[in-house]
XYZ file of C-alpha atoms in Angstrom:
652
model
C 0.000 0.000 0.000
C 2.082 3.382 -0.609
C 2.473 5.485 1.926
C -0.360 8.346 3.339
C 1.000 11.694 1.782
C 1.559 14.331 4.396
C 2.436 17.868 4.277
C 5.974 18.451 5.509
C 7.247 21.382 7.418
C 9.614 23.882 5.654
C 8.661 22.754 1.801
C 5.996 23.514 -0.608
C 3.096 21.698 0.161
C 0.458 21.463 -2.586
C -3.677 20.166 -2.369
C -5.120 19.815 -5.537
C -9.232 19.353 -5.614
C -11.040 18.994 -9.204
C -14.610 19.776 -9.265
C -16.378 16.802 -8.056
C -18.298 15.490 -11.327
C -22.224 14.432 -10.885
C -22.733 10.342 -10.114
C -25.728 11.045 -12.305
C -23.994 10.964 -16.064
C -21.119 9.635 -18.193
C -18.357 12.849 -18.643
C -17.813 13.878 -22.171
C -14.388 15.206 -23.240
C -15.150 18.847 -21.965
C -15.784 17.435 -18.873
C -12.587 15.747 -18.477
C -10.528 18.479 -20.002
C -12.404 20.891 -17.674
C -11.447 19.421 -13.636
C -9.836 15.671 -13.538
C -7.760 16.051 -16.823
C -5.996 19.786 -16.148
C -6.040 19.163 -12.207
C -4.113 15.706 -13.059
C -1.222 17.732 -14.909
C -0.630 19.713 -12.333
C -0.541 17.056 -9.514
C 1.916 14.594 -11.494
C 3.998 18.426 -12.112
C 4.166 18.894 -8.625
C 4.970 14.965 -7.602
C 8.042 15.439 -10.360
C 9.450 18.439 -8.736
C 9.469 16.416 -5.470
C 7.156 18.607 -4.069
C 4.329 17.146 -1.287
C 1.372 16.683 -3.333
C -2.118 15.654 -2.340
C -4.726 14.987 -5.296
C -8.393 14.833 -4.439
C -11.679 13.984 -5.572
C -14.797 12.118 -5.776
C -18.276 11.798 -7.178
C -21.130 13.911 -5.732
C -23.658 11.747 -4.909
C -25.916 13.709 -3.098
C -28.971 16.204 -4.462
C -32.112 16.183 -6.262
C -29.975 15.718 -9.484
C -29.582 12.097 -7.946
C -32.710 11.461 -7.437
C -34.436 12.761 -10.185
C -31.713 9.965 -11.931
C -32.773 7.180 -10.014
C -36.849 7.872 -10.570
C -35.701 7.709 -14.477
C -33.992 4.780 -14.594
C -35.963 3.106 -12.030
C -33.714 2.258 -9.435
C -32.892 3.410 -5.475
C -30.227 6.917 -5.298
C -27.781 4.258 -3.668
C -27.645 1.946 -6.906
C -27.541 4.619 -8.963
C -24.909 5.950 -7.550
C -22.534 2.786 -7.299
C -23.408 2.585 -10.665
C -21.668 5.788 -12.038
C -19.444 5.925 -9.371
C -17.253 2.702 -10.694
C -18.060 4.243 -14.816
C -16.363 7.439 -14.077
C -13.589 5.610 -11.925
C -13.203 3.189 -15.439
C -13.025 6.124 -17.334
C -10.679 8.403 -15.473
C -8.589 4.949 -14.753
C -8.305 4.881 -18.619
C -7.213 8.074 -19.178
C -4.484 7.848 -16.511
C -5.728 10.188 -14.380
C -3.622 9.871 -11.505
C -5.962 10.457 -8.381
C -4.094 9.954 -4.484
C -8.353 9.443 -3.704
C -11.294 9.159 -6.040
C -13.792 9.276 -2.853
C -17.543 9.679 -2.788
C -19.791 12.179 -0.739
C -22.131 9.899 1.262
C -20.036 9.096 4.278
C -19.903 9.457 7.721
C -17.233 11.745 7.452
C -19.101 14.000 5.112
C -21.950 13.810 7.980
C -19.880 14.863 10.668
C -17.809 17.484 9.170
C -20.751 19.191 6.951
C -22.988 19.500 10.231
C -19.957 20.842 12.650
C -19.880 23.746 9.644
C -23.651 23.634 9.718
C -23.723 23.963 13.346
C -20.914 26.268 14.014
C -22.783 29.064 11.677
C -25.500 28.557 13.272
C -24.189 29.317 16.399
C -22.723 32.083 15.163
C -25.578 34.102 13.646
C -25.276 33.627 9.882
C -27.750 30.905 9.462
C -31.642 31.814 9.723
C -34.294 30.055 10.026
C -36.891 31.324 7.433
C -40.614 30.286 6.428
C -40.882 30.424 3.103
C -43.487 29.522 0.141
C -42.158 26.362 -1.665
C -43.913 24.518 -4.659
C -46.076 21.235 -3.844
C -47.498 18.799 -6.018
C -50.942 17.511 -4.575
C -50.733 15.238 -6.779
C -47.880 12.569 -5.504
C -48.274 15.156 -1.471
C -44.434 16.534 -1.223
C -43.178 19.449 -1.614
C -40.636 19.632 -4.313
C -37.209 20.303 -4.194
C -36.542 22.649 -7.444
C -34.889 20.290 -9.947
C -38.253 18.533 -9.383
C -39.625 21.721 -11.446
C -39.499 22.950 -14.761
C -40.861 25.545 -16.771
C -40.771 28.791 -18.712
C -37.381 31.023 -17.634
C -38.919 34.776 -16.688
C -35.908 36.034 -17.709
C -34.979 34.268 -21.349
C -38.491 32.287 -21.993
C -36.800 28.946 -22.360
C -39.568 26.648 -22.252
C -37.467 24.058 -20.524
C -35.523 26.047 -17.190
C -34.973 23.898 -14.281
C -36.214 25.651 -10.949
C -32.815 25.964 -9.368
C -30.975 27.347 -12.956
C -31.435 28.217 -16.713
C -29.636 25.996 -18.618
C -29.730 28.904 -21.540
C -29.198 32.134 -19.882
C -27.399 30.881 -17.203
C -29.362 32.532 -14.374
C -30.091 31.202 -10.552
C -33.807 30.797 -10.837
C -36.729 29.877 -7.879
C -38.834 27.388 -8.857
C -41.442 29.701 -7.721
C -40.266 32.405 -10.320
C -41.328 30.102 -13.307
C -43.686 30.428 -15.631
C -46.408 27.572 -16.526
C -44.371 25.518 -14.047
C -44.766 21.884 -13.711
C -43.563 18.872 -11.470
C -41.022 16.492 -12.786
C -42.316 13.291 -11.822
C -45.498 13.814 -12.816
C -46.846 16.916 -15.221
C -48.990 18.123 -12.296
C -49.040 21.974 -12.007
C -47.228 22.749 -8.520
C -49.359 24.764 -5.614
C -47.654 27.163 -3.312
C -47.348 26.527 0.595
C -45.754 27.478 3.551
C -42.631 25.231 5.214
C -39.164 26.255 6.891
C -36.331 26.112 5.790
C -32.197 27.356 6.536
C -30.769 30.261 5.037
C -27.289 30.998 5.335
C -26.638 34.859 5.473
C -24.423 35.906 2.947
C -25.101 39.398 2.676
C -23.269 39.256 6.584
C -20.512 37.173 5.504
C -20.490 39.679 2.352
C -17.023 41.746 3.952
C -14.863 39.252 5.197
C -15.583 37.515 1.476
C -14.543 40.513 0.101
C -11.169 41.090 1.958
C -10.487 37.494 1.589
C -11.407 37.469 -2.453
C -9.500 39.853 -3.155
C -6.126 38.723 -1.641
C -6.950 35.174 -2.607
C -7.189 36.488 -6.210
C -4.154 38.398 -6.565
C -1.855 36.235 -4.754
C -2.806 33.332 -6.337
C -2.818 34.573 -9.526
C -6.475 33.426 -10.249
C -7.602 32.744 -13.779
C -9.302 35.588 -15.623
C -12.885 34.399 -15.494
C -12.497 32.754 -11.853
C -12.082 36.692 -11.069
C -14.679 38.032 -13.383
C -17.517 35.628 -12.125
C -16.167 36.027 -8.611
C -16.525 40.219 -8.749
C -19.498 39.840 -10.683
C -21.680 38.174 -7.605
C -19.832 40.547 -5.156
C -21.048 43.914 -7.427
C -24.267 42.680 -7.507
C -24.470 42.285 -3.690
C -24.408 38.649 -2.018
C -28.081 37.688 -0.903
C -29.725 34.947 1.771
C -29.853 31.704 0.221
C -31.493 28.572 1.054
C -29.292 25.558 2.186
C -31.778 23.027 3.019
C -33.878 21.206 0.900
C -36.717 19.044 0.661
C -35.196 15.616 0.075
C -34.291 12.261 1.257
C -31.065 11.548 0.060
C -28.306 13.969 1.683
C -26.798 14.781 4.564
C -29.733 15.393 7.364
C -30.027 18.808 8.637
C -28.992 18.919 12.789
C -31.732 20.868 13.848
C -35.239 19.659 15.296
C -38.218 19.970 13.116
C -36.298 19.073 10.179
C -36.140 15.324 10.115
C -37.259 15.564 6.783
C -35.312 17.769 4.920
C -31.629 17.684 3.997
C -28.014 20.008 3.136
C -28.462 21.478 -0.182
C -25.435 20.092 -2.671
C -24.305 23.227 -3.702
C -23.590 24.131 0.549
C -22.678 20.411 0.555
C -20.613 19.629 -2.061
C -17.693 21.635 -1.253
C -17.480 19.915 2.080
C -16.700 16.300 -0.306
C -13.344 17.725 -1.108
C -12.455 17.746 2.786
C -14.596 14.816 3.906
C -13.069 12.733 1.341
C -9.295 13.841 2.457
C -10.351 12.643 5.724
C -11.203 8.932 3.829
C -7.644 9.136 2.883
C -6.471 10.104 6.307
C -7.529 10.468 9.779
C -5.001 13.368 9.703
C -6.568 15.545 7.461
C -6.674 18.518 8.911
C -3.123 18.762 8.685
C -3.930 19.672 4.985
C -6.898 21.121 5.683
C -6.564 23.341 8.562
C -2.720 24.810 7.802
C -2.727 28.214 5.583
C 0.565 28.730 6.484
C 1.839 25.452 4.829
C -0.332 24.161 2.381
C -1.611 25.928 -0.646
C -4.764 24.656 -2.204
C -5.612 24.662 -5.787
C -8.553 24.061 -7.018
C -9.719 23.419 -10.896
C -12.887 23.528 -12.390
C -15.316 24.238 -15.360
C -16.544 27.929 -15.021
C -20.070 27.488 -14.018
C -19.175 25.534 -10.753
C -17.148 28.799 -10.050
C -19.700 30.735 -7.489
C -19.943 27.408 -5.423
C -16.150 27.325 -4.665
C -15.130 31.639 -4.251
C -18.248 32.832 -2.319
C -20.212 29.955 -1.002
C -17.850 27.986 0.435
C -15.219 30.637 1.212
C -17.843 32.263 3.420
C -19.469 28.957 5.256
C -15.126 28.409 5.736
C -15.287 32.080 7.196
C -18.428 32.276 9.102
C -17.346 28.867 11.351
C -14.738 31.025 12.978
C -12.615 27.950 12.065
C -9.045 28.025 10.966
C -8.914 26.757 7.602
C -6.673 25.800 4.285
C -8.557 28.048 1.702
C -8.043 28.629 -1.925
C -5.245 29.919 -3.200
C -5.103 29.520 -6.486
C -8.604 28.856 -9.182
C -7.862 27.375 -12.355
C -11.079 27.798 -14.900
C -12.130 26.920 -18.159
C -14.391 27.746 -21.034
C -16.193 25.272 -23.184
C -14.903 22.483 -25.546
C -17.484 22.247 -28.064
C -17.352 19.092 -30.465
C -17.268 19.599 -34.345
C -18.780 23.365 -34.254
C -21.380 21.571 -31.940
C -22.280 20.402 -28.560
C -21.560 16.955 -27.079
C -25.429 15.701 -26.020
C -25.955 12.331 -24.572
C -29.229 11.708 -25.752
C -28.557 12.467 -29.315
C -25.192 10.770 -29.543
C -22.997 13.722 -30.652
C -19.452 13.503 -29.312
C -16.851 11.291 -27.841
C -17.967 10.388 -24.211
C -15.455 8.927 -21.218
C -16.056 5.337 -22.030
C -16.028 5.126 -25.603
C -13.091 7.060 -26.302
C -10.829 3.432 -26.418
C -13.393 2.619 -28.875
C -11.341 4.159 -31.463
C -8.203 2.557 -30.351
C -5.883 5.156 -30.051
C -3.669 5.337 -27.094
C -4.724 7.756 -24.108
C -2.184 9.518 -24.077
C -2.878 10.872 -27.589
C -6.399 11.921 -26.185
C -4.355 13.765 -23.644
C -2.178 15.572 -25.446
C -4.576 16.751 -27.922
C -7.345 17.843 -25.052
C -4.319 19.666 -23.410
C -3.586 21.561 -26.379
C -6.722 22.755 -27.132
C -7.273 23.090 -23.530
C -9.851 25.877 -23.135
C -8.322 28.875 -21.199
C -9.322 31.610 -21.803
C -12.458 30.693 -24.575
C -14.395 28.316 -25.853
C -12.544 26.018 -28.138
C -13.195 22.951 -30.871
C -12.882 19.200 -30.930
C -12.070 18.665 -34.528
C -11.272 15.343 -36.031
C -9.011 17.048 -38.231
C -7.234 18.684 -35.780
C -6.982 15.259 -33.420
C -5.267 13.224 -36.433
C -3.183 15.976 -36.870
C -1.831 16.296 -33.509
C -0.795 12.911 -33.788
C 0.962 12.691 -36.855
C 2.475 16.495 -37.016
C 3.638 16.796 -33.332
C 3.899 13.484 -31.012
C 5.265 11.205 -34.323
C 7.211 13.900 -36.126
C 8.606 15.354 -33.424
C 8.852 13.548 -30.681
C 8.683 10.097 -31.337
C 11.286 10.904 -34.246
C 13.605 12.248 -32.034
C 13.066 9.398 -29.158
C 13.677 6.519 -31.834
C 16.326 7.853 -33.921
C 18.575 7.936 -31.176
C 17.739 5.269 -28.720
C 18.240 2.737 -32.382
C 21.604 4.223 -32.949
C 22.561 3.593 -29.048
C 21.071 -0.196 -29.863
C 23.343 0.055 -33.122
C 26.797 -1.671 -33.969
C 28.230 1.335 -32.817
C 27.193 1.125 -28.892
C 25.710 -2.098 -28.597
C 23.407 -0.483 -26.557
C 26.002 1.019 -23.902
C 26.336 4.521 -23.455
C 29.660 5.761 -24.632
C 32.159 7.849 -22.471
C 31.049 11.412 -23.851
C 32.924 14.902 -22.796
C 30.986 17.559 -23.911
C 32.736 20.292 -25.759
C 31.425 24.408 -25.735
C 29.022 23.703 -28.820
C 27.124 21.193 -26.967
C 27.115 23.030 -23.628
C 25.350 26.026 -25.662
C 22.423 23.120 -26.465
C 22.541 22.576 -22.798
C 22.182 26.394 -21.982
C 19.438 26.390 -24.941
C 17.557 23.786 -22.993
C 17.808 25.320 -19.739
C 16.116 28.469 -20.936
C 13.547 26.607 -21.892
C 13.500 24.606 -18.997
C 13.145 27.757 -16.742
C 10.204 28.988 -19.175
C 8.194 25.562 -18.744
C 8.756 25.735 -15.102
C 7.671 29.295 -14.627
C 4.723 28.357 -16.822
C 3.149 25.659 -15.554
C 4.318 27.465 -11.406
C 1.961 29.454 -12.731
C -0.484 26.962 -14.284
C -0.518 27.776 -17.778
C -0.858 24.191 -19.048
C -1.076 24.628 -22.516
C 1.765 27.250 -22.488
C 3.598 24.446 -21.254
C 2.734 21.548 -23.037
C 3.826 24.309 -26.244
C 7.400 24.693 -24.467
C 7.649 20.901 -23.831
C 7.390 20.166 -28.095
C 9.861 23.037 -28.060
C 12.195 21.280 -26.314
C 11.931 17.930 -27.885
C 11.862 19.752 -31.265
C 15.425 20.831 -29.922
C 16.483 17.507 -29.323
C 16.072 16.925 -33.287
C 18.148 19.722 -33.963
C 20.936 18.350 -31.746
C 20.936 15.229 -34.326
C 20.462 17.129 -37.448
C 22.999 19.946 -37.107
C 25.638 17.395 -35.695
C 25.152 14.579 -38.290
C 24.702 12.163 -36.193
C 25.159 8.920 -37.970
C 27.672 5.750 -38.567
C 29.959 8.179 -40.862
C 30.368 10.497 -37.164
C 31.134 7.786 -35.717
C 33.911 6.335 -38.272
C 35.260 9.907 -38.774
C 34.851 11.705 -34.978
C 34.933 9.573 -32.649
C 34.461 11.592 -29.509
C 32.130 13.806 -31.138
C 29.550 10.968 -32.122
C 30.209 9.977 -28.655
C 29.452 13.152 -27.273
C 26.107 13.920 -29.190
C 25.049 10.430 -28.199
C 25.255 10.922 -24.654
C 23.584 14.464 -24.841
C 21.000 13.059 -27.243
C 20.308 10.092 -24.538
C 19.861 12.478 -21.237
C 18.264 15.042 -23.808
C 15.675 12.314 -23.724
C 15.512 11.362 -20.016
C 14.733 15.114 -19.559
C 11.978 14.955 -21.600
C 10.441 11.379 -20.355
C 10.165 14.160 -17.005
C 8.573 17.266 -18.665
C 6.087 15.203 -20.594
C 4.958 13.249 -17.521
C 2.669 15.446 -16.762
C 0.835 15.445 -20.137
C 1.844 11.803 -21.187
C 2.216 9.689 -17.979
C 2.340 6.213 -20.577
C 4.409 7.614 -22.870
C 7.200 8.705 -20.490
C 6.879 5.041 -18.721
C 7.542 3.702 -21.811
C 10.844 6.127 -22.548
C 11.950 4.876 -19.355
C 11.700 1.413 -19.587
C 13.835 1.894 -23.174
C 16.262 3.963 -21.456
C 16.116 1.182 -18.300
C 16.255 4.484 -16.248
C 14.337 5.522 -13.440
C 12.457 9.264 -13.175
C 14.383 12.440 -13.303
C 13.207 15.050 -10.751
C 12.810 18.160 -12.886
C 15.901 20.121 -12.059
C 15.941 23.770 -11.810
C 19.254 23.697 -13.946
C 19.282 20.530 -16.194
C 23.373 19.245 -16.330
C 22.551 16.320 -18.653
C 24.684 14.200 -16.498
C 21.771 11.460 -15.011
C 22.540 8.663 -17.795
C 26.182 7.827 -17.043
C 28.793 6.743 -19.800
C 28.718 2.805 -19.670
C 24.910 2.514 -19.407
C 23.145 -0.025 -20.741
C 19.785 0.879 -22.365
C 16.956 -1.343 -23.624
C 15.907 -1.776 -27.397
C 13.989 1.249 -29.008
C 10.434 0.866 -29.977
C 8.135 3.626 -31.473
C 6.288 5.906 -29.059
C 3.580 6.260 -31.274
C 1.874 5.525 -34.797
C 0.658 7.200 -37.724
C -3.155 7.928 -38.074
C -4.584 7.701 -41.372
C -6.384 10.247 -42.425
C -9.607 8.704 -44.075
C -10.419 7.951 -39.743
C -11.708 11.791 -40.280
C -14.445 11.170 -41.361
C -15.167 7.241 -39.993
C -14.784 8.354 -36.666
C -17.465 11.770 -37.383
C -19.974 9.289 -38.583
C -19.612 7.236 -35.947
C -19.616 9.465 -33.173
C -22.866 11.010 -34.138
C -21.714 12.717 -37.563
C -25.560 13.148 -39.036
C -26.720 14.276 -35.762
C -24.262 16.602 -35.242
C -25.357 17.441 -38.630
C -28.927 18.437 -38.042
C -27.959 20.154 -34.659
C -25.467 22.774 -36.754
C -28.581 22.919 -39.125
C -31.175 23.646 -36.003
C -28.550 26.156 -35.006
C -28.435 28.087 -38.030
C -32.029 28.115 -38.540
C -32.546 29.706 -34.824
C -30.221 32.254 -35.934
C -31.154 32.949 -39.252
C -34.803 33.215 -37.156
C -33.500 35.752 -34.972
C -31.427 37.704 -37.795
C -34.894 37.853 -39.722
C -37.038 38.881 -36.542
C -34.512 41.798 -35.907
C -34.373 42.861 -39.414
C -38.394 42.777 -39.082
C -38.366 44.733 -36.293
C -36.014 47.442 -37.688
C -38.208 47.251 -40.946
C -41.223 48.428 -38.822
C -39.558 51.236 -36.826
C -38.486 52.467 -39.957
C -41.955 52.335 -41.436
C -43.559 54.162 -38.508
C -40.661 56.758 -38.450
C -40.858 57.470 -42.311
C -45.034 57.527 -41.900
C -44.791 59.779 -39.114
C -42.660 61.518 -41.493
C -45.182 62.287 -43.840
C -47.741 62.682 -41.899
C -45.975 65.756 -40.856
C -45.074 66.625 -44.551
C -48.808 66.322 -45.134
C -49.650 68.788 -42.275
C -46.903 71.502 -43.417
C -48.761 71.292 -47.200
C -45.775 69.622 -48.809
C -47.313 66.326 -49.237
C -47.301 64.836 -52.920
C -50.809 63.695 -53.838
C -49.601 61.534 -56.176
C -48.135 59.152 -53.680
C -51.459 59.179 -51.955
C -52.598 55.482 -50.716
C -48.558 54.192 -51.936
C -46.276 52.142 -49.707
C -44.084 54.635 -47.063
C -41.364 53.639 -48.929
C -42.570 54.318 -52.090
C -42.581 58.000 -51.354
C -39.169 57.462 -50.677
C -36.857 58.718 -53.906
C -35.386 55.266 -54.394
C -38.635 53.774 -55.485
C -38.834 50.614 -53.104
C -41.423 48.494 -53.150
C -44.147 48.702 -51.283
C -43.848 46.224 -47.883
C -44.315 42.771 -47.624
C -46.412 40.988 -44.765
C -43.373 41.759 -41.804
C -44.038 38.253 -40.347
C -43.887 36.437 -43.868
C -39.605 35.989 -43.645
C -39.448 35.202 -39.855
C -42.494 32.544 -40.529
C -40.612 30.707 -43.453
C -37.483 30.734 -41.027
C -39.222 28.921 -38.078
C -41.247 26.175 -40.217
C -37.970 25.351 -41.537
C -36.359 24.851 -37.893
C -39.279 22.792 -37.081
C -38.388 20.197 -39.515
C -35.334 19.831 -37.805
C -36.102 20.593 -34.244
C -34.472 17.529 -31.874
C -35.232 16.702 -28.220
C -32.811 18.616 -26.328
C -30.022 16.733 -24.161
């Protein structure tokens, strides 16, 4: 069993949390790429600067989310949640995603810490107990949590808003707030009574939040829209909110009179992060209640942001509590697929578990995720793009550079034994070249820029091919110079042990496999690479291709078969809502323009200027151009929408 990771006085201690994913679904790409993928390069960074590194997470298992699951698929919250729980294990377990704890939220260590938090606040003034009006079905008699309500968003008109958020505009709704709402589980229109329910006050907490954000933020150097989102709920003035909830499954709420009511997952789920540490180890508060020494990073999609730099932050602040609190937020934007969404339901996209479908190592779905990696927009999964990676950048580059010299080691020349090399002041100035590099990776991903990174990491392996190229590296160099063939050889060989280090973040296989050719074990990333760690008179192991060529007729095999036609019609269904739009707006423009030009002449009428000949004519027609008179305004926005209706899907 390997040892319990610890934070160790005097060094750099780093906790790493991704955003715990929902039991209820099967992560697409942009999930992955979004918390476990990102957070995962920056944990195996860390472990390979010898830093004390502690990588959590879990699934979130509690919520109405959960249960609204379980009613659909017709099974208890509990077996729904095993369920998922060991498919998203499978798939991050695939993609090498290197976890110290993949935990889970319902445990008695997420009951006892999320009530001491509960309780503390409440002892300390910023909970209140409120009665409130919440929706009721009489049809099923329970009062419904509000993901157990849908209806019309009163701020965008979706049709389809959940009560707790619109999925379009992006607003915190009440269910109470929507319009024509009805109750999940069964169509009936919900009824408005009275029950109590928890609020914790954040308008109280609203200062210390503040203070705290904003040295959090700057210190830690916080991603862009982390800060935005962040300053964005501050502005607008942090309000009461409800943290109880009118559910079964969750963690029970320690106050009388509400046996039947539980923690709401978005005061709860935050809490997994430390409850699971404490799985891992009875000690954790020593990561989890030590500012001084550990520095917690957290990563995350951006809509989860709110939960983790106000919410949280404050029920951290209002316990009175000393606490480990976020230092630095690492954010993304969307990966869209093909110019498209990914959707479940309609099969568009490459989800977790089929992604070995296609049989192409994982590491070449993390590099490629990685360097489209969406920092600071939304970016594409292309096909195109993915084969390219491949081909262009891991086989041309590096995998050239790994096998061309690791065969010449295994050649007649070395028999596989590292000659005695002395490096001359031409090959110290590719060690110097390296080292700036070096010291630009390490300052980028200090400050976790991964893709930056992962950019500077091809640089230096492209660097490595240069070594070869400009030195001639070949049986003639050895025949002719001797020492010199000896020379680049042993650079070229500890050129690559270097690199089996700065792409283990990004390619954990791939650098295993470098380092079972080299027979070497793992370089700690030195500030100041000396290209000294494989000695003259070591014996490597036989060379063998790091990766293979894609052809490029998968393009469009793969598109078809990961929902190609579907993806189709929803680029289609797009374009037809915004031609809509584009025709509505022109309409309305078309009209404001009528009425100004008819007020216009009304006027020109009243001053006697008025032509009589234009008398019972179009508005425009009195107009010097001659236009036509005006068709029917509605006509182009109606031939618009009954052609999206021939193509309008069920949403995902």
């Amino acid at each position: 069993m390997a040892e319990t990771i610890l934070p160790v006085q005097g060094k750099k201690n780093i906790l790493i949390t991704s955003a715990l994913p929902y039991v209820n679904n099967v992560p697409h790409l942009g999930n992955i790429i979004g918390s476990v993928l990102s957070a995962d390069v920056f944990a195996r960074y860390c472990k390979t600067r010898g830093l004390p590194t502690l990588f959590v997470c879990g699934t979130d298992e509690y919520g109405t989310a959960t249960e609204t699951k379980a009613i659909e698929e017709g099974c208890t919250p509990q077996e729904l949640c095993d369920k998922y729980h060991a498919l998203h294990a499978e798939v991050y377990k695939w993609f090498s995603i290197d976890f110290d704890i993949f935990g889970r939220t319902p445990t008695h260590q997420q009951t006892d810490i999320a009530q001491d938090i509960f309780t503390k606040l409440y002892n300390n003034g910023y909970l209140e107990e409120r009665t409130t009006v919440q929706p009721y079905c009489e049809k099923h008699s329970s009062f419904l949590a509000d993901r157990f309500v849908e209806g019309e968003c009163p701020l965008c008109g979706y049709v389809d808003a959940r009560g707790d958020q619109c999925d379009k505009c992006g607003h915190l709704l009440d269910p109470l707030d929507l319009i024509n709402p009805r109750c999940k589980l069964d169509g009936a229109t919900p009824v408005r009574r009275e029950t109590k329910h928890v609020f914790i006050l954040l308008d109280k907490l609203q200062l210390a939040v503040e203070e705290w954000n904003h040295k959090s933020s700057t210190d830690g150097a916080w991603s862009s829209n982390g800060i935005n989102i962040t300053e964005s709920w501050l502005k607008e003035g942090l309000k009461p909110r409800g943290i109880t909830r009118d559910l079964k499954w969750g963690t029970k709420v320690p106050l009388p009179g509400y046996e039947e009511k539980v923690l709401y997952v978005w005061f709860d789920a935050c809490i997994g992060y430390v409850s699971i540490t404490a799985n891992y180890t009875d000690e954790w508060e020593k990561w989890w209640r030590d500012p001084e020494n550990v520095k917690l990073y957290q990563f995350m999609g951006k809509d989860n942001v709110p939960f983790h730099t106000v919410v949280f932050p404050a029920s951290q602040i209002g316990t009175g509590d000393k606490w480990t609190m976020l230092n630095h937020l690492s954010t993304t934007e969307y990966l869209n697929y093909e110019h498209g969404k990914f959707s479940k339901s309609r099969n568009i996209g490459v989800f977790g578990n089929n992604a070995k479908d296609t049989g192409i190592p994982s590491d070449v779905w993390r590099y490629y995720l990685l360097s489209m990696r969406p920092e600071t927009g939304d970016s594409e999964f292309e096909w195109k793009g993915f084969i390219d990676a491949n081909n262009n950048e891991l086989l041309k580059n590096f995998g050239n550079f790994v096998n061309r010299i690791v065969k010449f080691v295994n050649s007649k020349v070395y028999d596989n034994v590292i000659p005695d090399y002395t490096y001359t002041d031409d090959l110290k100035a590719h060690i110097a070249e390296v080292n700036t590099h070096l010291k630009q990776y390490i300052a980028e991903l200090d400050a976790v820029k991964l893709k930056a990174a992962l950019a500077t990491s091809l640089h230096i392996s492209y660097l490595g091919n240069k070594l070869l190229q400009e030195n001639r590296l070949d049986n003639s160099l050895a025949a002719s110079n001797p020492s010199k063939c000896a020379a680049v050889a042993g650079l070229a060989i500890n050129h690559v042990h270097l690199l089996a280090s700065i792409f283990r973040p990004y390619l954990p296989s791939t650098s295993d496999f470098i380092l079972a050719q080299l027979q070497a074990s793992l370089l700690i990333i030195p500030d100041e690479w000396q290209a000294t760690s494989i000695a003259p008179g070591h014996t490597i192991g036989k060379a063998a291709y790091l990766f293979s060529q894609i052809k490029p007729e998968k393009e469009n095999e793969w598109r078809e078969k990961f929902g190609g036609a579907e993806a189709q019609k929803q680029r289609d269904e797009k374009a037809a809502k915004a031609a809509a739009k584009k025709a509505d707006k022109e309409r309305k423009k078309a009209q404001k323009d009528a009425k100004a030009k008819e007020a216009k002449a009304k006027e020109q009428e009243q001053d006697g200027d008025a032509n009589p000949a234009a008398q019972g004519k179009s508005v425009e027609a009195v107009e010097k151009d001659g236009a036509q008179a005006l068709h029917d305004p509605k006509t182009a926005i109606e031939e618009v929408t009954q052609g999206a209706k021939q193509v309008t899907l069920q949403t995902s």
